[in-house]
Short mmCIF file of C-alpha atoms in Angstrom, two decimals:
data_model
loop_
_atom_site.label_atom_id
_atom_site.label_comp_id
_atom_site.label_asym_id
_atom_site.label_seq_id
_atom_site.Cartn_x
_atom_site.Cartn_y
_atom_site.Cartn_z
CA MET N 1 0.00 0.00 0.00
CA GLY N 2 1.53 3.32 -1.07
CA LEU N 3 1.90 6.20 1.36
CA ASN N 4 1.16 9.78 0.47
CA GLN N 5 2.50 11.89 3.31
CA ASP N 6 2.77 15.63 3.55
CA ILE N 7 3.83 16.09 7.16
CA LYS N 8 5.96 18.96 8.37
CA VAL N 9 8.20 18.77 11.46
CA ALA N 10 8.44 21.68 13.89
CA VAL N 11 10.08 22.39 17.23
CA ASP N 12 8.59 24.35 20.14
CA ALA N 13 10.35 25.41 23.33
CA VAL N 14 9.03 25.98 26.83
CA VAL N 15 11.69 28.28 28.30
CA PHE N 16 11.56 28.72 32.06
CA GLY N 17 13.37 31.59 33.75
CA TYR N 18 13.75 32.39 37.42
CA GLU N 19 15.12 35.47 39.14
CA SER N 20 16.38 35.44 42.70
CA LYS N 21 13.46 35.52 45.17
CA GLY N 22 11.11 36.05 42.23
CA ASN N 23 8.56 34.10 40.28
CA LEU N 24 9.06 31.26 37.86
CA SER N 25 8.47 32.74 34.40
CA VAL N 26 8.00 31.38 30.90
CA LEU N 27 9.17 33.04 27.69
CA LEU N 28 6.47 33.75 25.08
CA ILE N 29 6.43 35.45 21.69
CA LYS N 30 3.64 37.47 20.11
CA ARG N 31 2.97 36.05 16.68
CA GLY N 32 3.47 38.49 13.81
CA VAL N 33 1.84 36.29 11.16
CA ASP N 34 -1.36 34.28 10.67
CA PRO N 35 -2.69 32.01 12.00
CA TYR N 36 -3.15 33.40 15.50
CA LYS N 37 -1.57 36.72 14.54
CA ASN N 38 -1.08 38.94 17.64
CA SER N 39 -1.62 35.94 19.92
CA TRP N 40 0.99 34.75 22.42
CA ALA N 41 2.74 31.47 21.70
CA LEU N 42 5.77 29.40 22.60
CA PRO N 43 8.87 30.17 20.54
CA GLY N 44 9.45 27.67 17.75
CA GLY N 45 9.05 26.93 14.07
CA LEU N 46 9.64 24.46 11.26
CA VAL N 47 12.82 22.38 11.06
CA LEU N 48 14.98 23.12 8.02
CA GLU N 49 15.72 20.38 5.48
CA ASN N 50 19.29 19.63 6.63
CA GLU N 51 18.96 20.59 10.29
CA SER N 52 18.91 18.50 13.46
CA LEU N 53 16.05 19.00 15.92
CA GLU N 54 18.29 20.51 18.59
CA ALA N 55 19.93 22.86 16.09
CA ALA N 56 16.46 23.93 14.96
CA VAL N 57 15.20 24.76 18.45
CA LYS N 58 18.38 26.70 19.28
CA ARG N 59 18.12 28.62 16.01
CA GLU N 60 14.45 29.46 16.57
CA LEU N 61 15.15 30.66 20.12
CA LYS N 62 18.02 32.83 18.91
CA GLU N 63 15.98 34.27 16.02
CA GLU N 64 12.75 34.86 17.92
CA THR N 65 13.99 35.83 21.38
CA GLY N 66 17.79 36.22 21.42
CA VAL N 67 17.85 34.49 24.81
CA LYS N 68 20.77 32.31 25.94
CA ILE N 69 19.77 28.84 27.14
CA ASP N 70 21.53 27.20 30.12
CA TYR N 71 19.75 23.82 30.02
CA LEU N 72 17.83 22.17 27.17
CA GLU N 73 16.01 18.83 27.13
CA GLN N 74 13.64 17.15 24.70
CA LEU N 75 10.18 16.97 26.25
CA TYR N 76 7.49 15.25 24.15
CA THR N 77 6.11 14.96 20.61
CA PHE N 78 2.74 16.50 19.77
CA GLY N 79 1.09 15.35 16.55
CA LYS N 80 -2.70 15.58 16.55
CA PRO N 81 -3.86 15.99 12.91
CA LYS N 82 -5.47 19.44 13.24
CA ARG N 83 -3.17 21.12 15.77
CA ASP N 84 -2.09 23.61 13.07
CA PRO N 85 -4.83 24.93 10.70
CA ARG N 86 -2.36 25.34 7.81
CA ASN N 87 -0.70 21.92 7.50
CA ARG N 88 -0.24 18.59 9.19
CA VAL N 89 2.54 19.53 11.62
CA VAL N 90 4.24 17.27 14.14
CA SER N 91 6.01 19.26 16.85
CA VAL N 92 8.92 17.99 18.91
CA SER N 93 8.88 20.07 22.07
CA TYR N 94 11.74 21.00 24.38
CA PHE N 95 11.97 22.57 27.77
CA ALA N 96 14.79 24.92 28.64
CA LEU N 97 16.08 26.76 31.70
CA VAL N 98 17.60 30.24 31.79
CA LYS N 99 19.76 31.82 34.47
CA PRO N 100 18.88 35.32 35.73
CA ASN N 101 21.83 37.02 33.99
CA HIS N 102 20.72 35.55 30.65
CA PHE N 103 17.21 36.99 30.84
CA LYS N 104 17.76 39.64 28.15
CA ILE N 105 15.44 39.06 25.21
CA LYS N 106 15.01 40.52 21.74
CA ALA N 107 12.18 39.66 19.33
CA ASP N 108 12.99 39.10 15.66
CA THR N 109 11.83 37.28 12.46
CA ASP N 110 8.12 36.34 12.65
CA ALA N 111 7.78 37.33 16.30
CA ASP N 112 6.53 40.87 16.93
CA GLU N 113 7.42 40.77 20.60
CA ALA N 114 9.05 38.49 23.17
CA GLN N 115 8.18 38.70 26.84
CA TRP N 116 8.53 36.85 30.15
CA PHE N 117 5.25 35.93 31.89
CA PRO N 118 4.86 34.53 35.42
CA VAL N 119 3.62 30.94 35.03
CA SER N 120 0.67 31.83 37.27
CA LYS N 121 -0.46 34.60 34.88
CA LEU N 122 -0.19 33.18 31.39
CA PRO N 123 -2.23 34.75 28.58
CA LYS N 124 -4.29 32.56 26.25
CA LEU N 125 -1.87 30.62 24.04
CA ALA N 126 -2.08 29.82 20.32
CA PHE N 127 -2.33 26.31 18.84
CA ASP N 128 -2.03 23.57 21.51
CA HIS N 129 0.71 25.45 23.32
CA LYS N 130 -1.08 25.42 26.69
CA THR N 131 -0.98 21.61 26.60
CA ILE N 132 2.73 21.73 25.75
CA PHE N 133 3.34 24.19 28.60
CA ASN N 134 1.44 22.01 31.10
CA THR N 135 3.50 18.99 30.07
CA ALA N 136 6.75 20.95 30.55
CA GLU N 137 5.73 22.34 33.95
CA LYS N 138 4.90 18.84 35.17
CA ARG N 139 8.27 17.55 33.92
CA LEU N 140 10.11 20.43 35.60
CA LYS N 141 8.43 19.81 38.98
CA GLY N 142 9.15 16.09 38.82
CA LYS N 143 12.72 16.44 37.65
CA LEU N 144 13.54 18.97 40.37
CA LEU N 145 13.18 16.18 42.93
CA TYR N 146 15.51 13.64 41.33
CA GLN N 147 18.04 15.74 39.38
CA PRO N 148 19.78 18.98 40.42
CA ILE N 149 18.50 21.03 37.47
CA GLY N 150 17.45 23.81 39.85
CA PHE N 151 21.04 25.04 39.92
CA ASP N 152 20.67 25.95 36.23
CA LEU N 153 18.17 28.60 37.35
CA LEU N 154 20.43 30.20 39.96
CA ASN N 155 23.49 32.40 39.75
CA ALA N 156 26.83 30.57 39.99
CA GLU N 157 27.06 31.73 43.63
CA PHE N 158 23.91 32.08 45.70
CA PRO N 159 22.67 32.41 49.30
CA PHE N 160 21.09 29.16 50.49
CA SER N 161 17.78 30.93 50.95
CA ASP N 162 17.65 31.41 47.15
CA LEU N 163 17.80 27.64 46.65
CA GLU N 164 15.05 27.12 49.25
CA HIS N 165 12.87 29.75 47.63
CA LEU N 166 13.40 28.28 44.17
CA TYR N 167 12.21 24.83 45.27
CA ALA N 168 9.21 26.20 47.15
CA THR N 169 8.25 28.41 44.18
CA ILE N 170 8.49 25.72 41.50
CA LEU N 171 6.88 22.99 43.60
CA GLY N 172 4.15 25.42 44.67
CA ARG N 173 4.31 24.52 48.34
CA ASP N 174 6.23 25.17 51.53
CA ILE N 175 9.27 23.06 52.30
CA ASP N 176 10.81 22.13 55.63
CA ARG N 177 13.76 24.51 55.44
CA ARG N 178 15.81 22.85 58.19
CA ASN N 179 15.50 19.35 56.73
CA PHE N 180 15.99 20.67 53.20
CA ARG N 181 19.27 22.39 54.12
CA LYS N 182 20.49 19.33 56.02
CA LYS N 183 19.66 16.99 53.12
CA ILE N 184 21.24 19.18 50.41
CA LYS N 185 24.42 19.76 52.44
CA SER N 186 24.74 16.03 53.15
CA PHE N 187 25.22 15.34 49.43
CA GLY N 188 28.54 17.21 49.45
CA PHE N 189 28.26 18.92 46.08
CA VAL N 190 26.83 22.23 47.34
CA GLU N 191 29.81 24.03 48.83
CA GLU N 192 30.25 27.15 50.92
CA THR N 193 32.35 29.89 49.40
CA ASN N 194 34.27 32.43 51.45
CA LYS N 195 31.99 35.18 50.17
CA MET N 196 29.03 36.87 51.82
CA HIS N 197 25.84 38.37 50.41
CA GLN N 198 24.25 41.47 51.92
CA GLU N 199 20.54 41.95 51.33
CA GLY N 200 18.82 44.92 52.95
CA SER N 201 19.71 45.67 56.56
CA GLY N 202 19.76 42.02 57.70
CA ARG N 203 22.73 39.87 58.56
CA PRO N 204 25.03 39.02 55.63
CA ALA N 205 24.46 35.49 54.30
CA LYS N 206 27.10 33.02 53.15
CA LEU N 207 27.22 32.29 49.43
CA PHE N 208 27.19 28.72 48.12
CA LYS N 209 28.02 27.12 44.78
CA PHE N 210 27.11 23.90 42.98
CA ASN N 211 30.14 21.71 42.24
CA LYS N 212 29.09 19.88 39.06
CA LYS N 213 32.34 17.88 38.83
CA LYS N 214 31.74 16.48 42.31
CA TYR N 215 28.11 15.70 41.46
CA ASP N 216 29.10 13.93 38.21
CA ALA N 217 31.72 11.88 40.09
CA LEU N 218 29.10 10.83 42.65
CA VAL N 219 26.70 9.80 39.86
CA ASP N 220 29.46 7.69 38.30
CA ASP N 221 29.74 5.92 41.67
CA GLY N 222 26.01 5.14 41.69
CA PHE N 223 24.68 8.17 43.61
CA HIS N 224 20.98 9.02 43.13
CA PHE N 225 19.80 12.58 43.83
CA ASP N 226 16.49 12.34 45.70
CA ILE N 227 14.77 15.01 47.81
CA LYS N 228 11.18 13.80 47.53
CA PHE N 229 10.68 14.13 51.29
CA VAL N 230 10.67 17.95 51.13
#
């Protein structure tokens, strides 16, 4: 039986950003072309003929937002027949994390505007992008508990309270700060620096850093990151 396919492949990215003591945000673009012109959407677009999926998503992010990605992971494939009114389009989605100092954005190509939105105050999204976003948010929350991806959302050196706040914000609930600190420190890959951080008129706080080499060495020895109890 012969096949007559006319399927296009696209990539879409759910880019999460987090600023110290702030909200978790997601990066959206305002579409400059039909369909859904002037609607907010996830950055993305069609994959070029001789382009890998990862190269395509990085190119689209650079073209549409100018943002620098610190962590990128393939999420899920979305392929319902009528998800795009123009063509049959299968989208391979990614989720990405952005450090605070890489927050600067610049819209270009077919995006009229690029903007960060708190995840709790998202506008109506074009296509099936709300479903893609929901899938990415669920993955982020789950992964935070068994892989140290949260450090990709913090500055290289941070007060411990920033790490606590990040977990509480993304998980959407309070955490036991004392047990959390004890558990994280027991792993041995979050190290004190000899620097202090002054915020307001309170006592200066010690700064910490994530030692990725030490974490990778522990993983090679069979270590499993797990903080589900918080």
